[in-house]
Amino acid sequence: LYAIMRYLTEHRRWLQRAAADGKRELGYVVRVLDELIDGDSDDASSDIRRAQQVRLSRSDDDSLPHVRLQRLRFSLEHMEIPVAAMAQVVDTTLLKVYLECSPGLLGPLLRVKNHCDVEQSEGLLVEHRRFSELVDLYHGKGLYRKALQLLQSRGMSPDGGALRGTYPTIRYLLRLPADQFELILEYIRWPLQARLASEQSPMPEGSDSPALDEEDWPSPSSVVASVFTDDRPSAEAFPRPRVSSFLRLVSPMLVIQYLTHVFEMWSDETGILHDDMVAAYLDLIVGAQSHADAPDEQLRQELRRFLRTSKSYSPEKALARLPDDGLLQERALVLSRLGRHEHALGLLVFGVASLALAEQYCVDNVDACPGVFVLLLKILVGSPPSDIVDNEAALIRSGSLSGVNGGPCDTAAQVEDTRQAIHRLFAGHFL
């Protein structure tokens, strides 16, 4: 087998040189079988018959039977054989030899351009359980989907061996060209969902099932960083709105991670992406409120920072997404982008009840609206709009704003006394 391996390796190089020189066919001397000649055949000549009949006997053992050997009658012919056909025979045979005597050479054979017959090679590799090499075979033949199907099935199998977990799939996705974007989206879903499912349903105490290993089962943030935000040219060439929409279906936090990289590293000012960023933040903040959880203050700070600094999001869309009964500071920032400064200041003074925020708002917007301080003075000495009054009363009743004496407000009179006290405090401080 080693002699055959050396011969096939050298012949493979010869075929590669012929292909590089543009030769389409090569001449070979081929043995052509004519027929099987029996010793009793009537149509064979006597001399051929005598040459084909060999009797074996042993003088010291007459009990051994005489054996008649038969020969194949053939002729040698010169034939022109296509280089591609011969290369397929050589490479497939070489794969068979490697399987028997040198499995370590399978990878180097299959990871480069080869002419192995897919059907034969597939059966042999499965039979010998060489699944990693089978992935290389599929990739070299452009059968990307079959490679990913195999990786997923082996990754989810308890006896997946070296392909167990999601990391082999992620590593393979990095090898795919940018034109396989749809296939990447299809097969990155299960690595993301597998880890998210384990995080949302932790193993009970005393369970025999091991926790998912970070090395074999990377976290969703690691997956996004590897596939969508690394320094590969194909990652930068992916259609970013499609990536953002896909990640939003998985987790809004992944959208924030991805778009933060897009804005900071690739300086993308596409409006739809900036709108997606606002939507992702609101999905997380409003989602926490809907589950009776306090929204993460850091998320709110990040959202407000984005609303102040981004020039590409649509304030109309952002305003439509904001809830009606909360996030007043965020609403004020969006209103400022729309030029509705009086309404924004009214929210900060009567809704948030923070003169410091109102003054900072004026400082930030004085260039866009030179009369913004006059608007603040007008609000402080006048009456707030009815919608702000109603919102402020609700905040006072809920305890977000304390009563005049620091206690809760239960009656309408207490609510009104508290409102007037706050207004007088603001006006006195400002004037």
GROMACS .gro file of C-alpha atoms in nm:
model
  431
    1LEU     CA    1   0.000   0.000   0.000
    2TYR     CA    2   0.283   0.242   0.075
    3ALA     CA    3   0.432   0.175  -0.268
    4ILE     CA    4   0.092   0.243  -0.427
    5MET     CA    5   0.062   0.559  -0.219
    6ARG     CA    6   0.399   0.687  -0.342
    7TYR     CA    7   0.310   0.603  -0.701
    8LEU     CA    8  -0.030   0.775  -0.683
    9THR     CA    9   0.118   1.082  -0.516
   10GLU     CA   10   0.375   1.122  -0.793
   11HIS     CA   11   0.117   1.056  -1.063
   12ARG     CA   12  -0.109   1.317  -0.903
   13ARG     CA   13   0.166   1.576  -0.935
   14TRP     CA   14   0.213   1.481  -1.296
   15LEU     CA   15  -0.158   1.530  -1.365
   16GLN     CA   16  -0.152   1.866  -1.190
   17ARG     CA   17   0.135   1.982  -1.410
   18ALA     CA   18  -0.049   1.864  -1.720
   19ALA     CA   19  -0.362   2.054  -1.615
   20ALA     CA   20  -0.156   2.366  -1.545
   21ASP     CA   21  -0.010   2.342  -1.896
   22GLY     CA   22  -0.358   2.335  -2.043
   23LYS     CA   23  -0.352   1.971  -2.156
   24ARG     CA   24  -0.693   1.813  -2.173
   25GLU     CA   25  -0.587   1.456  -2.250
   26LEU     CA   26  -0.286   1.235  -2.185
   27GLY     CA   27  -0.170   0.920  -2.362
   28TYR     CA   28  -0.172   0.591  -2.172
   29VAL     CA   29  -0.092   0.231  -2.269
   30VAL     CA   30  -0.397   0.037  -2.158
   31ARG     CA   31  -0.447  -0.336  -2.126
   32VAL     CA   32  -0.764  -0.435  -2.312
   33LEU     CA   33  -0.919  -0.765  -2.209
   34ASP     CA   34  -1.022  -0.988  -2.496
   35GLU     CA   35  -1.174  -1.297  -2.335
   36LEU     CA   36  -1.121  -1.571  -2.080
   37ILE     CA   37  -0.948  -1.868  -2.241
   38ASP     CA   38  -1.020  -2.211  -2.100
   39GLY     CA   39  -0.782  -2.498  -2.164
   40ASP     CA   40  -1.054  -2.693  -2.350
   41SER     CA   41  -1.164  -2.410  -2.569
   42ASP     CA   42  -1.193  -2.513  -2.933
   43ASP     CA   43  -1.139  -2.170  -3.085
   44ALA     CA   44  -0.798  -2.111  -2.930
   45SER     CA   45  -0.492  -2.204  -3.119
   46SER     CA   46  -0.298  -2.504  -2.999
   47ASP     CA   47   0.011  -2.314  -2.903
   48ILE     CA   48  -0.189  -2.063  -2.696
   49ARG     CA   49  -0.374  -2.354  -2.538
   50ARG     CA   50  -0.054  -2.527  -2.445
   51ALA     CA   51   0.086  -2.205  -2.301
   52GLN     CA   52  -0.224  -2.156  -2.089
   53GLN     CA   53  -0.236  -2.506  -1.946
   54VAL     CA   54  -0.009  -2.559  -1.650
   55ARG     CA   55  -0.028  -2.872  -1.447
   56LEU     CA   56   0.106  -2.868  -1.099
   57SER     CA   57   0.200  -3.189  -0.939
   58ARG     CA   58   0.429  -3.311  -0.672
   59SER     CA   59   0.633  -3.625  -0.722
   60ASP     CA   60   0.623  -3.713  -0.353
   61ASP     CA   61   0.250  -3.664  -0.311
   62ASP     CA   62   0.031  -3.812  -0.583
   63SER     CA   63  -0.280  -3.733  -0.374
   64LEU     CA   64  -0.264  -3.363  -0.463
   65PRO     CA   65  -0.498  -3.277  -0.751
   66HIS     CA   66  -0.371  -3.135  -1.071
   67VAL     CA   67  -0.457  -2.767  -1.105
   68ARG     CA   68  -0.529  -2.608  -1.439
   69LEU     CA   69  -0.455  -2.236  -1.444
   70GLN     CA   70  -0.638  -2.001  -1.673
   71ARG     CA   71  -0.499  -1.687  -1.821
   72LEU     CA   72  -0.660  -1.366  -1.936
   73ARG     CA   73  -0.592  -1.296  -2.296
   74PHE     CA   74  -0.545  -0.925  -2.349
   75SER     CA   75  -0.381  -0.675  -2.572
   76LEU     CA   76  -0.208  -0.344  -2.509
   77GLU     CA   77  -0.348  -0.036  -2.674
   78HIS     CA   78  -0.257   0.330  -2.671
   79MET     CA   79  -0.547   0.549  -2.558
   80GLU     CA   80  -0.601   0.919  -2.493
   81ILE     CA   81  -0.768   0.964  -2.153
   82PRO     CA   82  -0.904   1.299  -2.027
   83VAL     CA   83  -0.693   1.451  -1.752
   84ALA     CA   84  -1.000   1.518  -1.533
   85ALA     CA   85  -1.117   1.156  -1.554
   86MET     CA   86  -0.776   1.017  -1.466
   87ALA     CA   87  -0.738   1.271  -1.182
   88GLN     CA   88  -1.067   1.149  -1.033
   89VAL     CA   89  -0.945   0.789  -1.042
   90VAL     CA   90  -0.609   0.879  -0.888
   91ASP     CA   91  -0.747   1.101  -0.610
   92THR     CA   92  -1.025   0.861  -0.514
   93THR     CA   93  -0.782   0.570  -0.505
   94LEU     CA   94  -0.539   0.776  -0.301
   95LEU     CA   95  -0.816   0.852  -0.049
   96LYS     CA   96  -0.881   0.477  -0.016
   97VAL     CA   97  -0.511   0.413   0.045
   98TYR     CA   98  -0.491   0.690   0.305
   99LEU     CA   99  -0.788   0.543   0.492
  100GLU     CA  100  -0.607   0.212   0.522
  101CYS     CA  101  -0.253   0.312   0.603
  102SER     CA  102  -0.222   0.687   0.669
  103PRO     CA  103  -0.545   0.859   0.791
  104GLY     CA  104  -0.352   1.168   0.895
  105LEU     CA  105  -0.302   1.258   0.529
  106LEU     CA  106  -0.675   1.272   0.456
  107GLY     CA  107  -0.704   1.632   0.574
  108PRO     CA  108  -0.423   1.767   0.353
  109LEU     CA  109  -0.577   1.586   0.056
  110LEU     CA  110  -0.933   1.707   0.109
  111ARG     CA  111  -0.862   2.062   0.223
  112VAL     CA  112  -0.704   2.151  -0.110
  113LYS     CA  113  -0.847   2.126  -0.460
  114ASN     CA  114  -0.901   1.759  -0.538
  115HIS     CA  115  -1.087   1.537  -0.783
  116CYS     CA  116  -1.220   1.275  -0.541
  117ASP     CA  117  -1.550   1.122  -0.645
  118VAL     CA  118  -1.799   1.264  -0.394
  119GLU     CA  119  -2.031   0.967  -0.376
  120GLN     CA  120  -1.758   0.708  -0.327
  121SER     CA  121  -1.557   0.923  -0.090
  122GLU     CA  122  -1.864   1.012   0.117
  123GLY     CA  123  -1.949   0.647   0.175
  124LEU     CA  124  -1.593   0.557   0.268
  125LEU     CA  125  -1.551   0.846   0.511
  126VAL     CA  126  -1.882   0.774   0.685
  127GLU     CA  127  -1.792   0.407   0.708
  128HIS     CA  128  -1.464   0.494   0.879
  129ARG     CA  129  -1.632   0.773   1.086
  130ARG     CA  130  -1.402   1.042   0.951
  131PHE     CA  131  -1.658   1.321   0.985
  132SER     CA  132  -1.416   1.613   1.006
  133GLU     CA  133  -1.260   1.504   0.678
  134LEU     CA  134  -1.608   1.465   0.529
  135VAL     CA  135  -1.674   1.832   0.613
  136ASP     CA  136  -1.355   1.921   0.427
  137LEU     CA  137  -1.468   1.714   0.127
  138TYR     CA  138  -1.806   1.890   0.115
  139HIS     CA  139  -1.643   2.232   0.146
  140GLY     CA  140  -1.396   2.165  -0.131
  141LYS     CA  141  -1.680   2.059  -0.361
  142GLY     CA  142  -1.891   2.365  -0.275
  143LEU     CA  143  -2.149   2.155  -0.090
  144TYR     CA  144  -2.177   2.407   0.193
  145ARG     CA  145  -2.527   2.311   0.303
  146LYS     CA  146  -2.437   1.942   0.337
  147ALA     CA  147  -2.133   2.041   0.544
  148LEU     CA  148  -2.346   2.254   0.778
  149GLN     CA  149  -2.611   1.984   0.808
  150LEU     CA  150  -2.343   1.737   0.910
  151LEU     CA  151  -2.193   1.983   1.160
  152GLN     CA  152  -2.531   2.050   1.318
  153SER     CA  153  -2.620   1.680   1.349
  154ARG     CA  154  -2.281   1.593   1.497
  155GLY     CA  155  -2.279   1.904   1.715
  156MET     CA  156  -2.609   1.809   1.876
  157SER     CA  157  -2.516   1.442   1.915
  158PRO     CA  158  -2.376   1.321   2.249
  159ASP     CA  159  -2.118   1.115   2.058
  160GLY     CA  160  -2.028   1.397   1.822
  161GLY     CA  161  -1.662   1.370   1.914
  162ALA     CA  162  -1.449   1.654   1.778
  163LEU     CA  163  -1.759   1.809   1.617
  164ARG     CA  164  -1.962   1.817   1.941
  165GLY     CA  165  -2.101   2.161   2.031
  166THR     CA  166  -2.158   2.477   1.830
  167TYR     CA  167  -1.799   2.593   1.796
  168PRO     CA  168  -1.721   2.371   1.490
  169THR     CA  169  -2.024   2.520   1.314
  170ILE     CA  170  -1.919   2.876   1.398
  171ARG     CA  171  -1.564   2.807   1.284
  172TYR     CA  172  -1.699   2.670   0.956
  173LEU     CA  173  -1.926   2.971   0.901
  174LEU     CA  174  -1.615   3.189   0.906
  175ARG     CA  175  -1.486   2.998   0.603
  176LEU     CA  176  -1.788   3.076   0.387
  177PRO     CA  177  -1.771   3.359   0.131
  178ALA     CA  178  -1.997   3.663   0.158
  179ASP     CA  179  -2.228   3.537  -0.119
  180GLN     CA  180  -2.340   3.258   0.117
  181PHE     CA  181  -2.502   3.513   0.351
  182GLU     CA  182  -2.846   3.350   0.349
  183LEU     CA  183  -2.695   3.015   0.439
  184ILE     CA  184  -2.499   3.179   0.721
  185LEU     CA  185  -2.817   3.330   0.867
  186GLU     CA  186  -2.992   2.996   0.842
  187TYR     CA  187  -2.726   2.798   1.026
  188ILE     CA  188  -2.611   3.054   1.283
  189ARG     CA  189  -2.954   3.039   1.440
  190TRP     CA  190  -2.904   2.710   1.621
  191PRO     CA  191  -2.573   2.806   1.788
  192LEU     CA  192  -2.741   3.124   1.918
  193GLN     CA  193  -3.058   2.954   2.034
  194ALA     CA  194  -2.881   2.655   2.191
  195ARG     CA  195  -2.687   2.874   2.432
  196LEU     CA  196  -2.980   3.109   2.500
  197ALA     CA  197  -3.202   2.812   2.584
  198SER     CA  198  -2.946   2.681   2.831
  199GLU     CA  199  -2.916   3.024   2.997
  200GLN     CA  200  -3.292   3.064   3.027
  201SER     CA  201  -3.337   2.708   3.162
  202PRO     CA  202  -3.042   2.637   3.391
  203MET     CA  203  -2.975   2.281   3.501
  204PRO     CA  204  -3.137   2.191   3.835
  205GLU     CA  205  -2.910   2.125   4.130
  206GLY     CA  206  -2.788   1.768   4.142
  207SER     CA  207  -2.843   1.714   3.770
  208ASP     CA  208  -2.601   1.477   3.598
  209SER     CA  209  -2.605   1.683   3.280
  210PRO     CA  210  -2.291   1.900   3.255
  211ALA     CA  211  -2.318   2.273   3.199
  212LEU     CA  212  -2.241   2.394   2.849
  213ASP     CA  213  -1.874   2.466   2.806
  214GLU     CA  214  -1.787   2.814   2.680
  215GLU     CA  215  -1.520   2.671   2.452
  216ASP     CA  216  -1.749   2.421   2.278
  217TRP     CA  217  -2.070   2.624   2.318
  218PRO     CA  218  -1.975   2.995   2.282
  219SER     CA  219  -2.208   3.260   2.421
  220PRO     CA  220  -2.435   3.450   2.178
  221SER     CA  221  -2.226   3.764   2.216
  222SER     CA  222  -1.914   3.566   2.122
  223VAL     CA  223  -2.092   3.420   1.820
  224VAL     CA  224  -2.194   3.765   1.695
  225ALA     CA  225  -1.845   3.900   1.753
  226SER     CA  226  -1.690   3.612   1.559
  227VAL     CA  227  -1.924   3.599   1.261
  228PHE     CA  228  -2.057   3.952   1.213
  229THR     CA  229  -1.811   4.198   1.366
  230ASP     CA  230  -1.464   4.058   1.312
  231ASP     CA  231  -1.211   4.200   1.067
  232ARG     CA  232  -1.292   3.967   0.775
  233PRO     CA  233  -1.385   4.158   0.457
  234SER     CA  234  -1.691   3.936   0.417
  235ALA     CA  235  -1.824   4.042   0.759
  236GLU     CA  236  -1.807   4.408   0.663
  237ALA     CA  237  -1.974   4.329   0.330
  238PHE     CA  238  -2.280   4.162   0.485
  239PRO     CA  239  -2.610   4.354   0.437
  240ARG     CA  240  -2.630   4.525   0.775
  241PRO     CA  241  -3.005   4.589   0.789
  242ARG     CA  242  -3.062   4.217   0.732
  243VAL     CA  243  -2.819   4.126   1.009
  244SER     CA  244  -2.986   4.373   1.245
  245SER     CA  245  -3.334   4.243   1.168
  246PHE     CA  246  -3.221   3.884   1.217
  247LEU     CA  247  -3.052   3.952   1.550
  248ARG     CA  248  -3.355   4.142   1.678
  249LEU     CA  249  -3.555   3.818   1.645
  250VAL     CA  250  -3.299   3.646   1.868
  251SER     CA  251  -3.220   3.914   2.128
  252PRO     CA  252  -3.228   4.297   2.124
  253MET     CA  253  -2.904   4.296   2.323
  254LEU     CA  254  -2.728   4.133   2.028
  255VAL     CA  255  -2.860   4.411   1.802
  256ILE     CA  256  -2.706   4.672   2.033
  257GLN     CA  257  -2.375   4.485   2.035
  258TYR     CA  258  -2.369   4.455   1.655
  259LEU     CA  259  -2.479   4.810   1.575
  260THR     CA  260  -2.241   4.961   1.830
  261HIS     CA  261  -1.958   4.801   1.634
  262VAL     CA  262  -2.107   4.915   1.303
  263PHE     CA  263  -2.130   5.278   1.416
  264GLU     CA  264  -1.800   5.300   1.601
  265MET     CA  265  -1.575   5.091   1.375
  266TRP     CA  266  -1.735   5.131   1.032
  267SER     CA  267  -1.885   5.482   1.081
  268ASP     CA  268  -2.215   5.379   0.925
  269GLU     CA  269  -2.475   5.660   0.928
  270THR     CA  270  -2.754   5.465   0.759
  271GLY     CA  271  -3.083   5.589   0.903
  272ILE     CA  272  -3.254   5.252   0.923
  273LEU     CA  273  -2.970   5.113   1.136
  274HIS     CA  274  -2.994   5.405   1.379
  275ASP     CA  275  -3.370   5.348   1.399
  276ASP     CA  276  -3.300   4.981   1.474
  277MET     CA  277  -3.071   5.084   1.760
  278VAL     CA  278  -3.345   5.296   1.920
  279ALA     CA  279  -3.594   5.011   1.875
  280ALA     CA  280  -3.355   4.759   2.034
  281TYR     CA  281  -3.303   4.976   2.342
  282LEU     CA  282  -3.677   5.030   2.379
  283ASP     CA  283  -3.745   4.657   2.337
  284LEU     CA  284  -3.522   4.587   2.635
  285ILE     CA  285  -3.641   4.877   2.854
  286VAL     CA  286  -4.013   4.847   2.784
  287GLY     CA  287  -3.989   4.468   2.799
  288ALA     CA  288  -3.850   4.491   3.153
  289GLN     CA  289  -4.132   4.725   3.252
  290SER     CA  290  -4.394   4.489   3.108
  291HIS     CA  291  -4.259   4.211   3.333
  292ALA     CA  292  -4.282   4.437   3.638
  293ASP     CA  293  -3.903   4.465   3.649
  294ALA     CA  294  -3.721   4.791   3.694
  295PRO     CA  295  -3.550   4.883   3.367
  296ASP     CA  296  -3.172   4.885   3.377
  297GLU     CA  297  -3.067   5.245   3.445
  298GLN     CA  298  -2.749   5.189   3.246
  299LEU     CA  299  -2.957   5.099   2.942
  300ARG     CA  300  -3.156   5.417   2.981
  301GLN     CA  301  -2.837   5.619   3.006
  302GLU     CA  302  -2.702   5.454   2.691
  303LEU     CA  303  -3.028   5.525   2.508
  304ARG     CA  304  -3.025   5.890   2.612
  305ARG     CA  305  -2.663   5.922   2.503
  306PHE     CA  306  -2.752   5.775   2.165
  307LEU     CA  307  -3.054   6.004   2.125
  308ARG     CA  308  -2.833   6.305   2.194
  309THR     CA  309  -2.541   6.211   1.970
  310SER     CA  310  -2.694   6.033   1.672
  311LYS     CA  311  -2.798   6.255   1.382
  312SER     CA  312  -2.934   5.974   1.164
  313TYR     CA  313  -3.232   5.826   1.348
  314SER     CA  314  -3.585   5.936   1.264
  315PRO     CA  315  -3.728   6.135   1.559
  316GLU     CA  316  -4.082   6.074   1.430
  317LYS     CA  317  -4.031   5.695   1.444
  318ALA     CA  318  -3.860   5.719   1.781
  319LEU     CA  319  -4.145   5.925   1.925
  320ALA     CA  320  -4.400   5.673   1.797
  321ARG     CA  321  -4.211   5.389   1.969
  322LEU     CA  322  -4.182   5.562   2.309
  323PRO     CA  323  -4.442   5.458   2.567
  324ASP     CA  324  -4.699   5.716   2.665
  325ASP     CA  325  -4.661   5.668   3.040
  326GLY     CA  326  -4.287   5.675   3.098
  327LEU     CA  327  -3.935   5.749   2.971
  328LEU     CA  328  -4.000   6.122   2.991
  329GLN     CA  329  -3.635   6.222   2.966
  330GLU     CA  330  -3.600   6.018   2.649
  331ARG     CA  331  -3.917   6.173   2.510
  332ALA     CA  332  -3.780   6.522   2.582
  333LEU     CA  333  -3.465   6.442   2.383
  334VAL     CA  334  -3.668   6.326   2.085
  335LEU     CA  335  -3.894   6.633   2.107
  336SER     CA  336  -3.587   6.854   2.099
  337ARG     CA  337  -3.486   6.692   1.771
  338LEU     CA  338  -3.829   6.782   1.635
  339GLY     CA  339  -3.792   7.143   1.755
  340ARG     CA  340  -4.071   7.109   2.011
  341HIS     CA  341  -3.868   7.267   2.289
  342GLU     CA  342  -4.155   7.405   2.495
  343HIS     CA  343  -4.317   7.065   2.520
  344ALA     CA  344  -3.982   6.903   2.606
  345LEU     CA  345  -3.915   7.157   2.882
  346GLY     CA  346  -4.265   7.106   3.017
  347LEU     CA  347  -4.194   6.734   3.054
  348LEU     CA  348  -3.868   6.797   3.239
  349VAL     CA  349  -4.016   7.060   3.473
  350PHE     CA  350  -4.357   6.913   3.551
  351GLY     CA  351  -4.311   6.545   3.460
  352VAL     CA  352  -3.958   6.461   3.573
  353ALA     CA  353  -3.960   6.746   3.829
  354SER     CA  354  -3.595   6.832   3.773
  355LEU     CA  355  -3.491   7.192   3.726
  356ALA     CA  356  -3.130   7.078   3.673
  357LEU     CA  357  -3.233   6.871   3.372
  358ALA     CA  358  -3.438   7.161   3.236
  359GLU     CA  359  -3.145   7.400   3.268
  360GLN     CA  360  -2.909   7.150   3.103
  361TYR     CA  361  -3.162   7.110   2.823
  362CYS     CA  362  -3.148   7.484   2.763
  363VAL     CA  363  -2.769   7.482   2.754
  364ASP     CA  364  -2.765   7.194   2.504
  365ASN     CA  365  -3.022   7.355   2.273
  366VAL     CA  366  -2.946   7.726   2.296
  367ASP     CA  367  -2.770   7.724   1.959
  368ALA     CA  368  -3.065   7.562   1.784
  369CYS     CA  369  -3.318   7.773   1.974
  370PRO     CA  370  -3.176   8.100   2.114
  371GLY     CA  371  -3.498   8.170   2.305
  372VAL     CA  372  -3.503   7.840   2.490
  373PHE     CA  373  -3.432   8.005   2.830
  374VAL     CA  374  -3.728   8.237   2.775
  375LEU     CA  375  -3.942   7.930   2.712
  376LEU     CA  376  -3.826   7.781   3.041
  377LEU     CA  377  -3.912   8.104   3.227
  378LYS     CA  378  -4.253   8.111   3.062
  379ILE     CA  379  -4.318   7.754   3.177
  380LEU     CA  380  -4.212   7.823   3.533
  381VAL     CA  381  -4.437   8.128   3.580
  382GLY     CA  382  -4.727   7.991   3.377
  383SER     CA  383  -4.954   7.688   3.384
  384PRO     CA  384  -4.839   7.356   3.241
  385PRO     CA  385  -5.031   7.185   2.960
  386SER     CA  386  -5.313   6.957   3.066
  387ASP     CA  387  -5.138   6.636   2.959
  388ILE     CA  388  -4.835   6.728   3.169
  389VAL     CA  389  -5.058   6.814   3.467
  390ASP     CA  390  -5.223   6.474   3.448
  391ASN     CA  391  -4.889   6.296   3.418
  392GLU     CA  392  -4.742   6.493   3.707
  393ALA     CA  393  -5.039   6.411   3.927
  394ALA     CA  394  -4.997   6.043   3.851
  395LEU     CA  395  -4.630   6.061   3.948
  396ILE     CA  396  -4.714   6.235   4.274
  397ARG     CA  397  -4.982   5.980   4.361
  398SER     CA  398  -4.750   5.687   4.283
  399GLY     CA  399  -4.486   5.826   4.516
  400SER     CA  400  -4.236   5.915   4.244
  401LEU     CA  401  -4.269   6.275   4.371
  402SER     CA  402  -4.302   6.327   4.746
  403GLY     CA  403  -4.566   6.535   4.911
  404VAL     CA  404  -4.508   6.876   5.066
  405ASN     CA  405  -4.414   6.722   5.399
  406GLY     CA  406  -4.223   6.432   5.247
  407GLY     CA  407  -4.517   6.189   5.276
  408PRO     CA  408  -4.750   6.028   5.023
  409CYS     CA  409  -5.029   6.219   4.854
  410ASP     CA  410  -5.371   6.060   4.875
  411THR     CA  411  -5.621   6.338   4.808
  412ALA     CA  412  -5.660   6.577   4.518
  413ALA     CA  413  -5.588   6.869   4.754
  414GLN     CA  414  -5.257   6.713   4.862
  415VAL     CA  415  -5.163   6.654   4.500
  416GLU     CA  416  -5.234   7.018   4.415
  417ASP     CA  417  -5.045   7.147   4.720
  418THR     CA  418  -4.743   6.939   4.623
  419ARG     CA  419  -4.758   7.066   4.263
  420GLN     CA  420  -4.768   7.427   4.367
  421ALA     CA  421  -4.481   7.378   4.612
  422ILE     CA  422  -4.264   7.224   4.341
  423HIS     CA  423  -4.344   7.506   4.100
  424ARG     CA  424  -4.260   7.773   4.359
  425LEU     CA  425  -3.932   7.597   4.436
  426PHE     CA  426  -3.839   7.585   4.068
  427ALA     CA  427  -3.939   7.945   4.004
  428GLY     CA  428  -3.749   8.072   4.309
  429HIS     CA  429  -3.437   7.884   4.211
  430PHE     CA  430  -3.452   8.004   3.854
  431LEU     CA  431  -3.529   8.367   3.927
   0.00000   0.00000   0.00000
